[in-house]
Coordinates of C-alpha atoms in Angstrom, one line a residue:
M168 CA 106.5 146.3 70.4
L169 CA 107.9 145.7 66.9
K170 CA 111.0 144.0 68.4
Q171 CA 108.8 141.8 70.6
F172 CA 106.7 140.8 67.5
R173 CA 109.8 139.9 65.5
L174 CA 111.0 137.8 68.5
D175 CA 107.7 136.0 68.6
I176 CA 107.9 135.3 64.9
H177 CA 111.4 134.0 65.3
R178 CA 110.3 131.7 68.1
Q179 CA 107.4 130.5 66.0
Q180 CA 109.8 129.7 63.2
Q181 CA 112.0 127.7 65.6
L182 CA 109.0 125.9 67.0
A183 CA 107.8 125.2 63.5
W184 CA 111.1 123.4 62.6
W185 CA 110.9 121.3 65.8
L186 CA 107.3 120.4 65.1
F187 CA 108.2 119.5 61.5
L188 CA 111.1 117.2 62.6
V189 CA 108.9 115.5 65.2
V190 CA 106.0 114.9 62.9
V191 CA 108.1 113.6 60.0
G192 CA 110.2 111.4 62.4
V193 CA 107.1 109.9 64.1
Y194 CA 105.5 109.2 60.7
A195 CA 108.6 107.6 59.3
V196 CA 109.1 105.3 62.3
E197 CA 105.5 104.4 62.7
M198 CA 104.7 103.8 59.1
S199 CA 107.9 101.8 58.6
H200 CA 106.8 99.6 61.5
Q201 CA 103.3 99.2 60.1
T202 CA 104.3 98.3 56.6
V203 CA 106.9 95.8 57.8
L204 CA 104.3 94.4 60.3
R205 CA 101.8 94.0 57.5
Y206 CA 104.4 92.0 55.6
D207 CA 105.4 89.9 58.6
T208 CA 101.8 89.0 59.4
F209 CA 101.2 87.8 55.8
K210 CA 98.8 90.6 54.8
A211 CA 101.0 91.9 51.9
T212 CA 100.0 90.5 48.5
A213 CA 101.4 89.3 45.3
F214 CA 100.0 92.4 43.6
D215 CA 102.1 94.4 43.9
L216 CA 104.7 93.5 46.5
G217 CA 105.3 90.0 45.2
N218 CA 105.8 90.9 41.6
M219 CA 107.9 94.1 42.3
D220 CA 110.2 92.0 44.6
Q221 CA 110.7 89.5 41.8
V222 CA 111.3 92.2 39.2
L223 CA 114.0 93.8 41.3
W224 CA 115.6 90.5 42.3
N225 CA 115.8 89.5 38.6
T226 CA 117.1 92.9 37.6
I227 CA 119.9 92.9 40.1
H228 CA 120.8 89.4 38.9
G229 CA 121.1 90.6 35.2
R230 CA 117.6 89.7 34.0
W231 CA 116.3 93.2 33.6
F232 CA 112.6 93.8 34.2
Q233 CA 111.9 90.0 34.1
F234 CA 109.0 88.7 36.1
T235 CA 106.6 85.7 35.9
N236 CA 104.5 86.6 38.8
Q237 CA 101.5 87.7 36.8
A238 CA 97.8 88.1 37.4
A239 CA 95.3 85.4 36.5
D240 CA 93.7 87.6 33.8
W241 CA 97.0 88.5 32.1
Y242 CA 99.8 86.2 31.0
G243 CA 101.8 88.1 28.5
P244 CA 105.6 88.0 28.0
P245 CA 107.6 87.6 31.2
T246 CA 108.8 91.2 31.3
R247 CA 107.5 94.2 33.2
L248 CA 108.0 96.3 30.0
A249 CA 105.1 94.6 28.4
I250 CA 102.6 96.3 30.8
H251 CA 104.5 99.3 32.4
V252 CA 107.5 101.3 31.5
E253 CA 109.3 102.0 34.7
P254 CA 113.1 102.7 34.2
I255 CA 113.4 103.6 37.8
I256 CA 113.5 99.9 38.5
L257 CA 117.1 99.9 37.4
L258 CA 118.0 102.3 40.2
L259 CA 115.7 100.6 42.8
S260 CA 117.4 97.3 42.2
L261 CA 120.5 98.7 43.7
L262 CA 118.8 98.4 47.1
Y263 CA 119.3 94.7 46.7
V264 CA 123.0 94.8 46.2
F265 CA 123.9 93.6 49.7
H266 CA 120.6 92.0 50.8
A267 CA 117.4 91.2 49.0
D268 CA 114.3 91.6 51.1
P269 CA 110.8 93.1 50.4
R270 CA 111.0 94.9 53.8
I271 CA 113.8 97.1 52.3
L272 CA 111.4 98.3 49.7
L273 CA 108.6 99.0 52.2
V274 CA 110.9 101.0 54.5
F275 CA 112.5 102.9 51.5
Q276 CA 109.0 103.8 50.2
T277 CA 108.0 105.1 53.6
L278 CA 111.2 107.2 53.9
A279 CA 110.7 108.6 50.3
L280 CA 107.1 109.6 51.0
A281 CA 108.1 111.2 54.4
A282 CA 110.8 113.1 52.6
G283 CA 108.1 114.7 50.5
A284 CA 107.1 116.7 53.5
F285 CA 110.2 118.8 53.3
P286 CA 109.3 120.7 50.1
I287 CA 105.8 121.2 51.5
F288 CA 107.3 122.8 54.6
L289 CA 109.7 125.0 52.7
L290 CA 107.1 126.2 50.2
T291 CA 104.6 127.0 52.9
R292 CA 107.2 129.0 54.8
K293 CA 108.1 130.9 51.6
Y294 CA 104.6 131.8 50.5
L295 CA 103.1 132.2 54.0
P296 CA 106.0 133.7 56.1
E297 CA 103.5 135.5 58.4
W298 CA 102.1 132.2 59.6
P299 CA 105.2 130.1 60.5
L300 CA 103.2 127.4 62.4
L301 CA 101.1 126.7 59.3
A302 CA 104.1 125.0 57.6
P303 CA 104.2 122.0 60.0
L304 CA 100.4 121.8 59.9
M305 CA 100.6 121.5 56.1
T306 CA 103.1 118.6 56.5
V307 CA 100.5 117.0 58.8
V308 CA 97.8 117.5 56.1
Y309 CA 100.1 115.7 53.6
L310 CA 101.3 112.9 55.8
L311 CA 97.9 112.1 57.3
S312 CA 95.8 112.3 54.1
P313 CA 94.1 109.0 53.4
A314 CA 95.5 109.0 49.9
L315 CA 99.1 109.1 51.1
L316 CA 98.5 106.6 53.9
G317 CA 96.9 104.1 51.5
L318 CA 99.7 104.7 49.0
N319 CA 102.2 104.0 51.7
I320 CA 100.7 101.0 53.4
F321 CA 99.5 99.1 50.4
D322 CA 102.5 97.1 49.2
F323 CA 105.2 98.8 47.0
H324 CA 104.8 100.6 43.7
P325 CA 107.5 102.6 41.8
I326 CA 104.9 105.3 41.1
S327 CA 104.9 106.2 44.8
L328 CA 108.3 107.8 44.3
A329 CA 106.7 110.3 41.8
T330 CA 104.9 111.9 44.8
P331 CA 108.0 113.4 46.5
L332 CA 109.9 113.8 43.2
L333 CA 107.2 116.1 41.7
L334 CA 107.2 118.1 45.0
Y335 CA 111.0 118.5 44.8
A336 CA 110.7 119.5 41.2
V337 CA 108.3 122.4 42.1
L338 CA 110.6 123.4 45.0
A339 CA 113.6 123.5 42.7
L340 CA 111.6 125.6 40.2
T341 CA 110.5 128.0 42.9
Y342 CA 114.1 128.6 43.9
K343 CA 115.3 128.8 40.3
R344 CA 117.4 125.6 40.5
Y345 CA 116.5 124.6 37.0
G346 CA 119.1 121.8 36.7
W347 CA 117.7 120.0 39.7
F348 CA 114.2 120.8 38.5
I349 CA 114.9 118.9 35.2
V350 CA 116.5 116.0 37.1
A351 CA 113.5 115.7 39.4
C352 CA 111.1 115.7 36.4
V353 CA 113.2 113.0 34.6
L354 CA 113.3 110.8 37.7
A355 CA 109.5 111.2 38.2
S356 CA 108.9 110.3 34.6
A357 CA 110.9 107.2 35.1
C358 CA 108.4 105.9 37.7
K359 CA 105.7 105.1 35.2
E360 CA 104.7 105.7 31.6
D361 CA 101.9 108.2 32.4
I362 CA 103.9 110.5 34.7
P363 CA 105.5 112.3 31.7
L364 CA 102.0 113.6 30.9
Y365 CA 102.0 115.4 34.2
V366 CA 105.4 116.8 33.3
A367 CA 104.1 118.0 30.0
I368 CA 101.3 119.9 31.6
L369 CA 103.8 121.3 34.2
G370 CA 105.8 122.5 31.2
L371 CA 102.8 124.5 30.0
F372 CA 102.4 125.9 33.5
V373 CA 106.0 127.0 33.5
I374 CA 105.5 128.9 30.3
W375 CA 102.3 130.6 31.5
K376 CA 103.1 131.2 35.2
Y377 CA 106.9 131.5 35.3
K378 CA 107.4 133.0 31.9
L379 CA 110.1 130.5 30.9
P380 CA 109.2 129.4 27.4
R381 CA 112.2 127.4 26.5
L382 CA 112.2 125.4 29.7
G383 CA 108.5 124.9 29.5
L384 CA 108.5 123.9 25.9
T385 CA 111.3 121.4 26.6
L386 CA 109.3 119.8 29.3
T387 CA 106.1 119.7 27.3
V388 CA 107.7 118.2 24.2
G389 CA 109.9 115.8 26.2
G390 CA 107.0 114.6 28.3
L391 CA 104.7 114.0 25.4
L392 CA 107.4 112.3 23.4
W393 CA 108.3 110.1 26.4
S394 CA 104.7 108.9 26.9
F395 CA 104.3 108.3 23.2
I396 CA 107.4 106.1 23.1
A397 CA 106.3 104.2 26.2
F398 CA 102.7 103.6 25.0
G399 CA 103.3 103.4 21.3
I400 CA 106.7 101.7 20.9
V401 CA 108.1 100.1 24.1
I402 CA 104.9 98.3 25.4
P403 CA 103.8 97.0 21.9
H404 CA 107.4 95.9 21.2
F405 CA 107.6 93.7 24.3
Y406 CA 104.0 92.5 23.9
P407 CA 103.7 92.2 20.1
G408 CA 100.6 90.0 20.2
A409 CA 98.5 92.4 22.2
Q410 CA 95.4 93.7 20.4
H411 CA 94.9 96.6 22.8
N412 CA 96.2 98.1 26.1
N413 CA 95.9 95.5 28.9
F414 CA 94.2 98.1 31.1
W415 CA 91.7 99.5 28.6
Y416 CA 88.9 97.3 30.0
R417 CA 88.5 100.0 32.7
Y418 CA 87.4 102.5 30.0
E419 CA 85.4 100.4 27.6
A420 CA 82.3 102.4 28.5
L421 CA 83.9 105.2 26.3
G422 CA 84.8 102.9 23.4
S423 CA 86.6 99.7 22.5
S424 CA 89.9 101.6 21.9
P425 CA 91.4 105.0 22.8
G426 CA 90.7 106.4 19.3
E427 CA 87.1 105.3 19.4
A428 CA 86.8 106.8 22.9
V429 CA 88.0 110.2 21.7
V430 CA 85.5 110.1 18.8
N431 CA 82.6 109.1 21.1
V432 CA 83.4 112.0 23.6
I433 CA 83.5 114.5 20.7
L434 CA 80.3 113.2 19.1
H435 CA 78.5 112.3 22.3
P436 CA 79.8 114.6 25.1
W437 CA 76.8 113.9 27.3
L438 CA 78.2 110.4 27.8
L439 CA 80.7 111.9 30.3
F440 CA 77.8 113.4 32.4
T441 CA 75.4 110.5 32.2
T442 CA 78.0 107.8 33.0
F443 CA 80.8 109.3 35.1
I444 CA 79.2 111.9 37.3
T445 CA 78.2 109.7 40.2
L446 CA 78.1 110.2 44.0
D447 CA 81.0 107.9 44.6
R448 CA 83.2 109.9 42.3
V449 CA 82.1 113.2 43.9
Y450 CA 82.9 111.6 47.2
Y451 CA 86.3 110.6 45.9
L452 CA 87.1 114.2 45.0
A453 CA 85.9 115.4 48.4
S454 CA 88.3 112.9 50.1
L455 CA 91.2 114.5 48.1
F456 CA 90.2 118.1 49.1
R457 CA 89.0 117.5 52.6
S458 CA 92.2 117.1 54.6
S459 CA 93.3 120.7 53.7
G460 CA 89.9 122.1 54.5
F461 CA 89.0 122.5 50.8
V462 CA 91.3 125.6 50.5
C463 CA 92.9 124.0 47.4
V464 CA 89.8 125.0 45.4
L465 CA 91.0 128.7 45.7
A466 CA 94.1 127.9 43.6
P467 CA 92.6 125.7 40.8
E468 CA 95.5 126.5 38.4
W469 CA 97.8 124.3 40.5
F470 CA 95.4 121.5 40.8
L471 CA 94.8 121.4 37.0
M472 CA 98.2 119.8 36.5
A473 CA 96.7 116.7 38.1
L474 CA 94.2 116.4 35.2
P475 CA 95.8 113.2 33.7
G476 CA 95.4 111.3 36.9
L477 CA 91.9 112.7 37.6
A478 CA 90.8 111.7 34.1
E479 CA 92.4 108.2 34.5
N480 CA 90.6 107.7 37.8
L481 CA 87.2 109.4 37.2
L482 CA 86.7 107.9 33.8
S483 CA 87.4 104.4 34.9
T484 CA 84.7 101.8 35.6
D485 CA 86.9 100.1 38.1
P486 CA 85.9 101.5 41.6
L487 CA 89.4 100.9 43.0
L488 CA 90.8 103.8 40.9
Y489 CA 88.5 106.3 42.6
S490 CA 88.4 104.7 46.0
G491 CA 90.9 107.3 47.2
V492 CA 93.2 104.9 49.1
F493 CA 95.3 103.1 46.5
H494 CA 98.4 104.0 44.5
Y495 CA 96.4 105.6 41.7
N496 CA 96.6 108.9 43.5
A497 CA 100.4 109.1 43.7
A498 CA 100.8 111.9 41.1
I499 CA 97.7 113.7 42.2
I500 CA 98.7 114.2 45.8
P501 CA 101.6 116.7 45.1
F502 CA 99.3 119.1 43.2
V503 CA 96.6 118.9 45.8
M504 CA 99.1 120.1 48.4
L505 CA 100.5 122.8 46.2
A506 CA 97.0 124.1 45.5
S507 CA 96.3 124.0 49.2
I508 CA 99.4 126.2 50.0
H509 CA 98.6 128.7 47.3
G510 CA 94.9 128.6 48.1
T511 CA 95.7 129.5 51.7
R512 CA 97.9 132.3 50.6
R513 CA 95.2 133.6 48.3
L514 CA 92.6 133.5 51.1
I515 CA 94.9 135.6 53.4
R516 CA 95.5 138.3 50.7
I517 CA 91.8 138.4 49.9
W518 CA 90.9 138.7 53.6
Q519 CA 93.5 141.5 54.0
F520 CA 91.8 143.3 51.1
W521 CA 88.4 143.0 52.7
C522 CA 89.9 144.3 56.0
G523 CA 91.3 147.3 54.2
E524 CA 94.9 146.3 54.8
T525 CA 95.8 146.1 51.1
N526 CA 94.3 147.2 47.8
N527 CA 92.8 145.5 44.9
K528 CA 95.9 145.6 42.8
E529 CA 97.9 143.7 45.4
V530 CA 95.2 141.1 45.6
A531 CA 95.5 140.7 41.8
K532 CA 99.3 140.4 42.1
V533 CA 99.0 137.4 44.4
N534 CA 98.3 135.2 41.4
L535 CA 101.7 136.1 39.8
P536 CA 104.8 134.1 40.5
L537 CA 107.5 135.6 42.7
Q538 CA 110.0 135.3 39.9
V539 CA 109.3 136.5 36.3
E540 CA 111.8 136.3 33.5
K541 CA 111.4 137.7 30.0
P542 CA 111.4 135.1 27.3
L543 CA 114.5 135.3 25.3
V544 CA 114.9 134.3 21.6
Q545 CA 118.5 133.7 20.8
G546 CA 120.2 132.1 17.8
N547 CA 119.5 132.2 14.1
V548 CA 117.3 129.0 14.2
A549 CA 115.0 130.4 16.9
R550 CA 114.8 133.8 15.1
K551 CA 113.8 132.1 11.9
I552 CA 111.1 130.0 13.7
M553 CA 109.7 133.1 15.3
V554 CA 109.6 134.9 11.9
A555 CA 107.8 132.0 10.3
L556 CA 105.3 131.8 13.1
L557 CA 104.6 135.5 12.9
A558 CA 104.0 135.2 9.1
I559 CA 101.6 132.3 9.7
E560 CA 99.8 134.3 12.3
T561 CA 99.5 137.3 10.0
W562 CA 98.0 135.1 7.2
V563 CA 95.5 133.5 9.6
R564 CA 94.4 136.8 11.0
K565 CA 93.3 138.0 7.5
M566 CA 90.9 135.1 7.0
P567 CA 87.2 136.2 7.3
V568 CA 86.4 133.2 9.5
Y569 CA 89.1 134.1 11.9
V570 CA 88.0 137.7 12.1
R571 CA 84.4 136.8 12.9
M572 CA 85.5 134.2 15.4
E573 CA 87.9 136.7 17.1
V574 CA 85.1 139.3 17.4
F575 CA 82.8 136.8 18.9
I576 CA 85.3 135.5 21.4
R577 CA 86.4 139.0 22.5
G578 CA 82.7 140.0 23.0
R579 CA 82.0 137.0 25.1
Y580 CA 85.2 137.5 27.0
R581 CA 84.4 141.1 27.8
A582 CA 80.9 140.2 28.9
C583 CA 82.2 137.4 31.2
K584 CA 84.8 139.7 32.6
V585 CA 82.3 142.4 33.4
W586 CA 80.0 139.8 35.0
L587 CA 82.8 138.4 37.2
E588 CA 83.9 141.9 38.3
R589 CA 80.3 142.7 39.3
Q590 CA 80.0 139.5 41.3
W591 CA 83.4 140.0 42.9
W592 CA 82.3 143.6 43.9
C593 CA 79.0 142.3 45.4
L594 CA 80.8 139.6 47.3
S595 CA 83.4 142.0 48.7
E596 CA 80.7 144.4 49.9
R597 CA 79.0 141.6 51.8
M598 CA 82.3 140.3 53.3
R599 CA 83.8 143.5 54.4
P600 CA 81.9 143.8 57.7
L601 CA 82.8 140.2 58.7
A602 CA 86.4 140.6 57.7
R603 CA 86.8 143.9 59.7
S604 CA 85.3 142.2 62.8
M605 CA 87.9 139.3 62.4
P606 CA 91.5 140.4 62.1
V607 CA 93.9 138.2 60.1
L608 CA 95.5 136.9 63.3
R609 CA 92.2 135.5 64.5
L610 CA 91.6 134.1 61.0
Q611 CA 95.0 132.2 61.4
W612 CA 93.8 130.3 64.4
L613 CA 90.4 129.7 62.9
M614 CA 92.1 128.2 59.9
F615 CA 94.3 126.0 62.1
A616 CA 91.2 124.7 63.9
W617 CA 89.3 124.1 60.7
I618 CA 92.2 122.2 59.0
V619 CA 92.7 120.0 62.1
L620 CA 89.0 119.3 62.2
M621 CA 89.0 118.3 58.5
I622 CA 92.1 116.1 58.9
G623 CA 90.3 114.2 61.7
L624 CA 87.1 114.0 59.7
N625 CA 88.8 112.7 56.6
L626 CA 90.5 110.0 58.6
V627 CA 87.3 108.9 60.2
L628 CA 85.4 108.8 56.9
E629 CA 88.1 106.9 55.1
A630 CA 88.9 104.5 58.0
P631 CA 86.7 101.7 56.6
A632 CA 88.8 101.6 53.4
L633 CA 92.1 101.9 55.2
N634 CA 91.4 99.3 57.8
A635 CA 91.6 96.6 55.2
F636 CA 95.4 97.4 54.9
W637 CA 96.5 97.6 58.5
A638 CA 97.9 94.5 60.3
D639 CA 95.4 93.4 63.0
H640 CA 97.9 91.7 65.3
E641 CA 101.6 91.4 66.1
S642 CA 103.7 88.7 64.5
G643 CA 103.6 85.5 66.7
S644 CA 103.8 81.8 66.7
R645 CA 101.6 81.3 63.6
E646 CA 103.9 83.4 61.5
Q647 CA 107.0 81.6 62.9
Q648 CA 105.5 78.2 62.0
I649 CA 104.7 79.4 58.5
Q650 CA 108.2 80.7 58.0
R651 CA 109.6 77.3 59.1
L652 CA 107.3 75.7 56.5
L653 CA 108.5 78.1 53.8
A654 CA 112.1 77.3 54.6
I655 CA 111.6 73.8 53.3
I656 CA 111.3 75.2 49.7
P657 CA 114.7 75.3 48.0
P658 CA 115.8 78.9 47.0
N659 CA 116.1 78.0 43.3
A660 CA 112.8 76.0 43.0
S661 CA 109.8 77.2 41.0
V662 CA 106.8 78.0 43.2
S663 CA 103.1 78.8 42.9
A664 CA 101.9 80.6 46.0
S665 CA 98.6 82.1 47.2
S666 CA 98.5 85.9 47.2
N667 CA 99.5 86.6 50.8
I668 CA 102.3 83.9 50.8
N669 CA 103.6 85.1 47.4
P670 CA 105.8 88.0 48.6
H671 CA 107.6 85.7 51.0
V672 CA 108.9 83.4 48.2
S673 CA 109.2 85.9 45.4
E674 CA 113.0 86.1 45.2
R675 CA 113.3 83.4 42.5
E676 CA 113.3 83.2 38.7
H677 CA 110.1 81.2 38.3
L678 CA 107.1 82.1 40.3
A679 CA 103.3 82.0 39.8
V680 CA 100.2 83.0 41.7
F681 CA 97.9 80.1 42.7
P682 CA 95.7 78.7 41.2
S683 CA 98.0 78.9 38.3
I684 CA 100.7 76.2 38.6
S685 CA 102.8 77.4 35.6
D686 CA 104.7 80.7 35.1
S687 CA 103.2 80.9 31.6
G688 CA 99.6 80.8 33.0
E689 CA 98.9 77.4 31.5
D690 CA 98.9 73.9 33.2
T691 CA 101.7 72.6 31.0
S692 CA 104.7 70.4 31.5
S693 CA 106.5 73.4 32.9
A694 CA 104.4 73.2 36.1
V695 CA 106.0 74.5 39.2
Q696 CA 107.9 72.2 41.7
Y697 CA 106.1 73.5 44.8
I698 CA 102.7 74.9 45.7
V699 CA 102.0 76.7 48.9
V700 CA 98.6 78.0 49.8
D701 CA 97.2 79.7 52.9
L702 CA 93.6 78.5 53.2
N703 CA 92.8 80.9 56.0
A704 CA 93.5 83.8 53.8
I705 CA 91.2 82.7 51.0
L706 CA 87.8 84.5 50.8
P707 CA 85.0 82.3 52.1
E708 CA 83.2 82.3 48.7
D709 CA 86.5 81.0 47.0
R710 CA 87.6 78.6 49.7
V711 CA 85.6 75.6 48.3
V712 CA 87.0 76.1 44.8
V713 CA 90.6 76.4 46.1
S714 CA 90.2 73.3 48.3
N715 CA 88.8 71.3 45.3
E716 CA 91.7 72.4 43.1
L717 CA 94.2 71.2 45.7
N718 CA 92.4 67.9 46.2
H719 CA 92.4 67.4 42.4
L720 CA 96.2 68.0 42.2
R721 CA 96.7 65.5 45.0
R722 CA 94.3 62.8 43.7
S723 CA 95.7 63.1 40.1
G724 CA 99.1 62.1 41.5
Q725 CA 100.8 65.3 40.1
Y726 CA 101.6 66.6 43.6
V727 CA 102.0 65.2 47.1
Q728 CA 101.4 67.2 50.3
I729 CA 104.7 67.3 52.3
A730 CA 103.8 69.7 55.1
D731 CA 101.1 71.9 56.6
A732 CA 101.1 74.5 59.4
Q733 CA 98.3 76.9 60.7
G734 CA 96.1 76.4 57.6
V735 CA 99.0 76.7 55.2
V736 CA 99.6 73.6 53.0
L737 CA 102.8 72.8 51.0
L738 CA 102.7 70.5 48.0
K739 CA 105.6 69.1 46.0
R740 CA 105.4 67.9 42.4
R741 CA 106.1 64.2 41.9
T742 CA 109.2 63.5 39.8

């Protein structure tokens, strides 16, 4: 019987690998097709495929981080470093060495996100070896989560690469490959200026959970220092005239500046509850948890590492940040998946305890990492630092205020611990009859059914938001006629294009987004040579304004219309 059981497990493991390969392969092929189709049917936009394509094209041509394809509400210096610090752009530009095309970015982004399924598969197999088929199911949870689908289909963003990189960082940490762990963290930090904050919290987690103080302290200090340099030095240096962060308008409900926001939160903490606890934000959190059947809430310590992103999204007054389908969830997705894996593991151990298959001590041990190393203090400098810290601690402990505070905290801690133990005992007594009537094997299939149901439910509920991204038809004659019209524009000419046309003409040094006709955001003598606008893609409420603007440019004699096709008009500046 035992031999047959092992054989069944072996067959399940083989089946799990095949399912994993099929799921990842189908996802990579289909999503690559969908992202390219979205571009080919002119649904991709200037923000952010157009400006990222121009940045990479300029970078590979020696103009590092330069771009003029800016939003109508922000015309700062023509460099990406004035708004975001993304050193990963230097590596991404190598994709354009042989051929520059936005479709390369879209396919590369899809393959990178699909590769993030591999660490999820391996970590699930490691922590849940008794359930081999759960590993491919967790990859389905990851790949079909609306947050990842929206991240993948909506244009291209360097921060999307942080999703697989953070997963690979935790995988390397789990298998004690500390060199690769640091490499993955550095590459993830290079994706955007706020990712180092996640790395800093991950460093604290490494100190607490994995008992690696030097590695964790290095990550924490390095992450905080990286973000400080990005926010406090690099961005102000390249945008010296800025009075405040360009994106702070999203958080002005807390204060006119970050410092004022911190003071307001300290002095008026109820502001967080009265302003930012809303049904749409709760719905956003539910959409993050739902695909995994909410099991991630059983491992909250893993999810806490996503606090920077959650604070950034939940405290924003811009509903796009907590819509759940844009790129703002890129660094949150990995920790939701890690919490789901460990939450499922914790549920199994607790269920086994209720069934009488294990004891309470083993349930408590499930929270500990599989590898624990004693912290080492080596070297004279480190020893002197430790002696100084012990001296300071001894001095502080003798202070009367500290003594009273310590007695108060210890009393409250003991009371809370006793209350929690009592509640746990009561819950266990109620759950034992149910657990004994349902063995762990039956729980496994029930979990499978529950997670599959939640995956489908999440897709249905988030479909209205995702449907705005998908291409609604195959590329046809209209797209061919528009491409022939765009071929009229010389490759070195300056262009102002409407948002959906913009990514198709973005590989040039001077580019603007219509209605701006200058790469500096002002109607000056440096006006672009060509204007191309797709009137069919303009919102109905804006179509009259755009048409009037085009008519004004024609009547004033500044531009003359030289071609039109399928609602797309092409204007050329008079010499």
